[in-house]
mmCIF file of C-alpha atoms in Angstrom:
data_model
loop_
_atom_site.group_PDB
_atom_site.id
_atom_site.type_symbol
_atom_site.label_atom_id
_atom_site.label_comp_id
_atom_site.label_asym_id
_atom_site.label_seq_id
_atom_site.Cartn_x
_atom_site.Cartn_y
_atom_site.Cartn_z
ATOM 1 C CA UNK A 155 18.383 10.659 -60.279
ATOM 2 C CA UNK A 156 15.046 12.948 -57.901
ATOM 3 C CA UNK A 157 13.794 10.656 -55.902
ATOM 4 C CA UNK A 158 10.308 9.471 -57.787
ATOM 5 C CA UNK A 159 6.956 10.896 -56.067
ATOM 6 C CA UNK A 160 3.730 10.500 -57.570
ATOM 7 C CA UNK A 161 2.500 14.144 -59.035
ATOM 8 C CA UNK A 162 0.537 16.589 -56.843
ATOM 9 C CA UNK A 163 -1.875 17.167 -59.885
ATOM 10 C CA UNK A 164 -2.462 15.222 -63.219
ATOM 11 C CA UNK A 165 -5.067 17.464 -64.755
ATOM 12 C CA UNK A 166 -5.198 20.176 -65.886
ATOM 13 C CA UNK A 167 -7.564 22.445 -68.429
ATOM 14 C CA UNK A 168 -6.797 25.653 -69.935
ATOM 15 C CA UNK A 169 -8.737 27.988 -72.658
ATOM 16 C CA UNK A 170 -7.060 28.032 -76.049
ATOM 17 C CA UNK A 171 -4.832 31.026 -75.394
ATOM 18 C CA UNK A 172 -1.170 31.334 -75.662
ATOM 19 C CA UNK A 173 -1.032 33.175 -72.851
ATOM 20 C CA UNK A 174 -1.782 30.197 -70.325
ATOM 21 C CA UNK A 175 1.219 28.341 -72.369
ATOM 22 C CA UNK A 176 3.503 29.446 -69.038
ATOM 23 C CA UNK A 177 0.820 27.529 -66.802
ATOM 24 C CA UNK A 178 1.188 24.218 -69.046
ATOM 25 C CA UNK A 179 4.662 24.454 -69.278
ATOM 26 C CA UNK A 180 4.893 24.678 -65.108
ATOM 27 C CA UNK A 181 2.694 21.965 -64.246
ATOM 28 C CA UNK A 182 3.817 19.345 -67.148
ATOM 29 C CA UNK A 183 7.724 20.267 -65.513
ATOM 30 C CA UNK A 184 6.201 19.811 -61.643
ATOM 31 C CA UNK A 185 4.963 16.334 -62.473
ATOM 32 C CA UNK A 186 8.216 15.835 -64.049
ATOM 33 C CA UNK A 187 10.716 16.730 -61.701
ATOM 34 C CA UNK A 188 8.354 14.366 -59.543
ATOM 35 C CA UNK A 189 8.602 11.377 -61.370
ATOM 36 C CA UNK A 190 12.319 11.932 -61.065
ATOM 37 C CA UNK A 191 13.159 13.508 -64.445
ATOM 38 C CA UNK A 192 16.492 15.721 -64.348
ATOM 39 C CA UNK A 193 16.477 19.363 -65.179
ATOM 40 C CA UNK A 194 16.966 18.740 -69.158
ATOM 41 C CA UNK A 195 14.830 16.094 -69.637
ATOM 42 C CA UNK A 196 12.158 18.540 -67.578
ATOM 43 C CA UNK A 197 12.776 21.747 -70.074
ATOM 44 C CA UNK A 198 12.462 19.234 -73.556
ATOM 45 C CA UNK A 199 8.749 17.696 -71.738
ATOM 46 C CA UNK A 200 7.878 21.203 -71.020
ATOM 47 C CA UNK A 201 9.117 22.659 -74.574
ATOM 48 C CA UNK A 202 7.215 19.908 -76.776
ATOM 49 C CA UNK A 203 4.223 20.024 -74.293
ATOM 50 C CA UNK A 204 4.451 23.925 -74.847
ATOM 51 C CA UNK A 205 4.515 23.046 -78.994
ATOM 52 C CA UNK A 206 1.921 20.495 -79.016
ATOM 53 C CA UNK A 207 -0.335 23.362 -77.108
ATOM 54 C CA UNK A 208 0.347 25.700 -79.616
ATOM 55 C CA UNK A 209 -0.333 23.779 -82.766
ATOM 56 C CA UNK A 210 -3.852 23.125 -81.002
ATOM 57 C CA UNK A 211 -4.602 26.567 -80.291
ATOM 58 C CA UNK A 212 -3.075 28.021 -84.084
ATOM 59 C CA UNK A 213 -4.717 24.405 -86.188
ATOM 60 C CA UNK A 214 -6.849 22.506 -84.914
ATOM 61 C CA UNK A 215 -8.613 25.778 -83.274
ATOM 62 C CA UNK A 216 -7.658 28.642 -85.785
ATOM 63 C CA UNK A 217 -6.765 30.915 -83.090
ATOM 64 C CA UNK A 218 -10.384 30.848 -80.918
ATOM 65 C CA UNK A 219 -9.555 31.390 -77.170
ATOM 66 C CA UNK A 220 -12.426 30.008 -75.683
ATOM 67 C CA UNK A 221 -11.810 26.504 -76.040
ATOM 68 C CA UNK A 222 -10.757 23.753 -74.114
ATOM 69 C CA UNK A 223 -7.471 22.215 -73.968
ATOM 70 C CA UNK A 224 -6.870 19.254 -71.547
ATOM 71 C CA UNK A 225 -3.306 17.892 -70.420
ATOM 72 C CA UNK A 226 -3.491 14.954 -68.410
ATOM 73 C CA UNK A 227 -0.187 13.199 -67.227
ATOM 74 C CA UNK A 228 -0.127 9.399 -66.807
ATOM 75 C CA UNK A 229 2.353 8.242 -65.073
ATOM 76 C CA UNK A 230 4.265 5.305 -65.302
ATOM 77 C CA UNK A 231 6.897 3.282 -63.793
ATOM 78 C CA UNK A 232 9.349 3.990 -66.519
ATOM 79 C CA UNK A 233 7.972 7.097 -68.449
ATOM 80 C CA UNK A 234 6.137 9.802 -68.459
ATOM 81 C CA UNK A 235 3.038 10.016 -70.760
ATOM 82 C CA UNK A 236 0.902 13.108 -71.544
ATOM 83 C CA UNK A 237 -2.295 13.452 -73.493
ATOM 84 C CA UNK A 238 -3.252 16.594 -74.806
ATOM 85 C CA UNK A 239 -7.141 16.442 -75.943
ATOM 86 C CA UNK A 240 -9.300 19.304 -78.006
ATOM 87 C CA UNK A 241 -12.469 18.816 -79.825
ATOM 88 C CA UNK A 242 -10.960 20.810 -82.670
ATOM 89 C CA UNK A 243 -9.902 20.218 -86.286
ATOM 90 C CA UNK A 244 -8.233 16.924 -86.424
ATOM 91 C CA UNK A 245 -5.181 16.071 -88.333
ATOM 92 C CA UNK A 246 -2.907 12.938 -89.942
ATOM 93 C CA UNK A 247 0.277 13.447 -88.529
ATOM 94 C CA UNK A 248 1.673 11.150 -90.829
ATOM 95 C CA UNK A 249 0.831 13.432 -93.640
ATOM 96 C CA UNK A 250 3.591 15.644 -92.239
ATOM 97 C CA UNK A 251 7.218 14.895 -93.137
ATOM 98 C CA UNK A 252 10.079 16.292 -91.201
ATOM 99 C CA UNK A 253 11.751 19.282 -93.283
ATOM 100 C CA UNK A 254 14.826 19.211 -94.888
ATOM 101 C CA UNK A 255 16.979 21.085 -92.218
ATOM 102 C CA UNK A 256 19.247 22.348 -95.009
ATOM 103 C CA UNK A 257 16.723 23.852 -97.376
ATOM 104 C CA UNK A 258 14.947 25.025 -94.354
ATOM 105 C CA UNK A 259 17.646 26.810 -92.876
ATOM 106 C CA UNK A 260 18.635 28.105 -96.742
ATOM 107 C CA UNK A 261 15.532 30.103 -97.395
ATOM 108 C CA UNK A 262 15.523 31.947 -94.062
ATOM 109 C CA UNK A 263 12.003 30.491 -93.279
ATOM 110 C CA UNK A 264 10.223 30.509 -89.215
ATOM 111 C CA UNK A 265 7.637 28.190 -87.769
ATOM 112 C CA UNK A 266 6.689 25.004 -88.855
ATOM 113 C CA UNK A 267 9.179 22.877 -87.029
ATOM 114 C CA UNK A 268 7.150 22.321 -84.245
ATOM 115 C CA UNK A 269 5.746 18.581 -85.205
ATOM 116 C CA UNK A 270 9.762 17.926 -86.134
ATOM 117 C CA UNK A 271 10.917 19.099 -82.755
ATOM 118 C CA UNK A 272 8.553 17.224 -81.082
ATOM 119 C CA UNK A 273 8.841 14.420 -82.569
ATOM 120 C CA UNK A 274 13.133 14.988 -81.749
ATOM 121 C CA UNK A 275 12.811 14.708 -78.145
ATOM 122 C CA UNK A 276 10.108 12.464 -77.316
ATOM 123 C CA UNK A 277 10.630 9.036 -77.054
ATOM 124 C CA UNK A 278 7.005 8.613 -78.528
ATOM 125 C CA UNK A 279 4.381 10.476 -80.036
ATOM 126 C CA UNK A 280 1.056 9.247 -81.213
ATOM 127 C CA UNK A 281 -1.999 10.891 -82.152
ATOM 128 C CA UNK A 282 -5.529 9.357 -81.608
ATOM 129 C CA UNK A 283 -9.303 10.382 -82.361
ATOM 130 C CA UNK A 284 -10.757 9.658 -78.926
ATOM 131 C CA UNK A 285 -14.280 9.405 -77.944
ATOM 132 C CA UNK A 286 -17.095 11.525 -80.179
ATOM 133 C CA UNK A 287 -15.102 14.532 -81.466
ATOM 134 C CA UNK A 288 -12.014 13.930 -79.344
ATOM 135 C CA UNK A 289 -8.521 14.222 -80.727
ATOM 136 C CA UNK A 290 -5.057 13.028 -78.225
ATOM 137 C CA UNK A 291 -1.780 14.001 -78.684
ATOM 138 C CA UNK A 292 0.131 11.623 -76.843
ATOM 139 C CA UNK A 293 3.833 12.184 -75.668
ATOM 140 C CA UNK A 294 5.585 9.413 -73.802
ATOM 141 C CA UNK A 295 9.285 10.527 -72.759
ATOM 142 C CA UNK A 296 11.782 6.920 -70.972
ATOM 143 C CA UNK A 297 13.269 7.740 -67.497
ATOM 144 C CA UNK A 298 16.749 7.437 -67.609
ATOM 145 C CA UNK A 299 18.321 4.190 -67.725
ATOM 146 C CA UNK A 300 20.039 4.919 -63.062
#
């Protein structure tokens, strides 16, 4: 197990562009690897963190790039949790069912397995309407059992 150090940074805001995906993906793995997370633990907080970015941008804010995205880590003494919060089009999660992998895989078809992949490798995932317009995306991810 890293030795566990509280993050440098626990905020950060981006525009609604994929192109500062690289920049989330980097700081969600930096407070990561501080709270002690190994390497592959690091890459599947950085790859749903990465996803949940993306559906904001493509859903929730059809693709406008001059809106606000905030990540915010909270860190705890057993987990990681990160809230991802837009003012954009909100959603029922819920509503969404994980796709058949087979049929999926059988018809050749691309996207839409973000939610599903998320869902895969977090430990918890939870989505809120916050304050006035505010949706969260929450991902929690356990440390390791040492």
């Amino acid at each position: 197990m890293n030795a566990r150090q509280k993050p440098a940074r626990t905020h950060l805001r981006i525009k609604s562009r994929t192109d500062r995906l690289r920049e989330v993906r980097e700081f969600v793995s930096a407070c990561a690897r501080d709270l002690g997370f190994r390497d592959d633990a690091v890459h599947k907080i950085a790859l749903c963190c990465d996803e949940a970015c993306t559906n904001v941008i493509k859903h929730a804010y059809a693709n406008a790039p001059d809106r606000d995205i905030d990540i915010r880590v909270i860190p705890g003494e057993k987990e990681i949790e990160i809230v991802i919060t837009h003012d954009g089009t909100s959603f029922d999660p819920d509503e969404i069912k994980s796709p058949d992998m087979k049929e999926y895989l059988a018809h050749y078809r691309r996207g839409g397995l973000g939610l599903h992949l998320i869902r895969s490798l977090m430990d918890k995932v939870f989505y809120r309407q916050g304050n006035g317009a505010k949706c969260e995306v929450h991902l929690v991810k356990q440390l390791p059992k040492s």
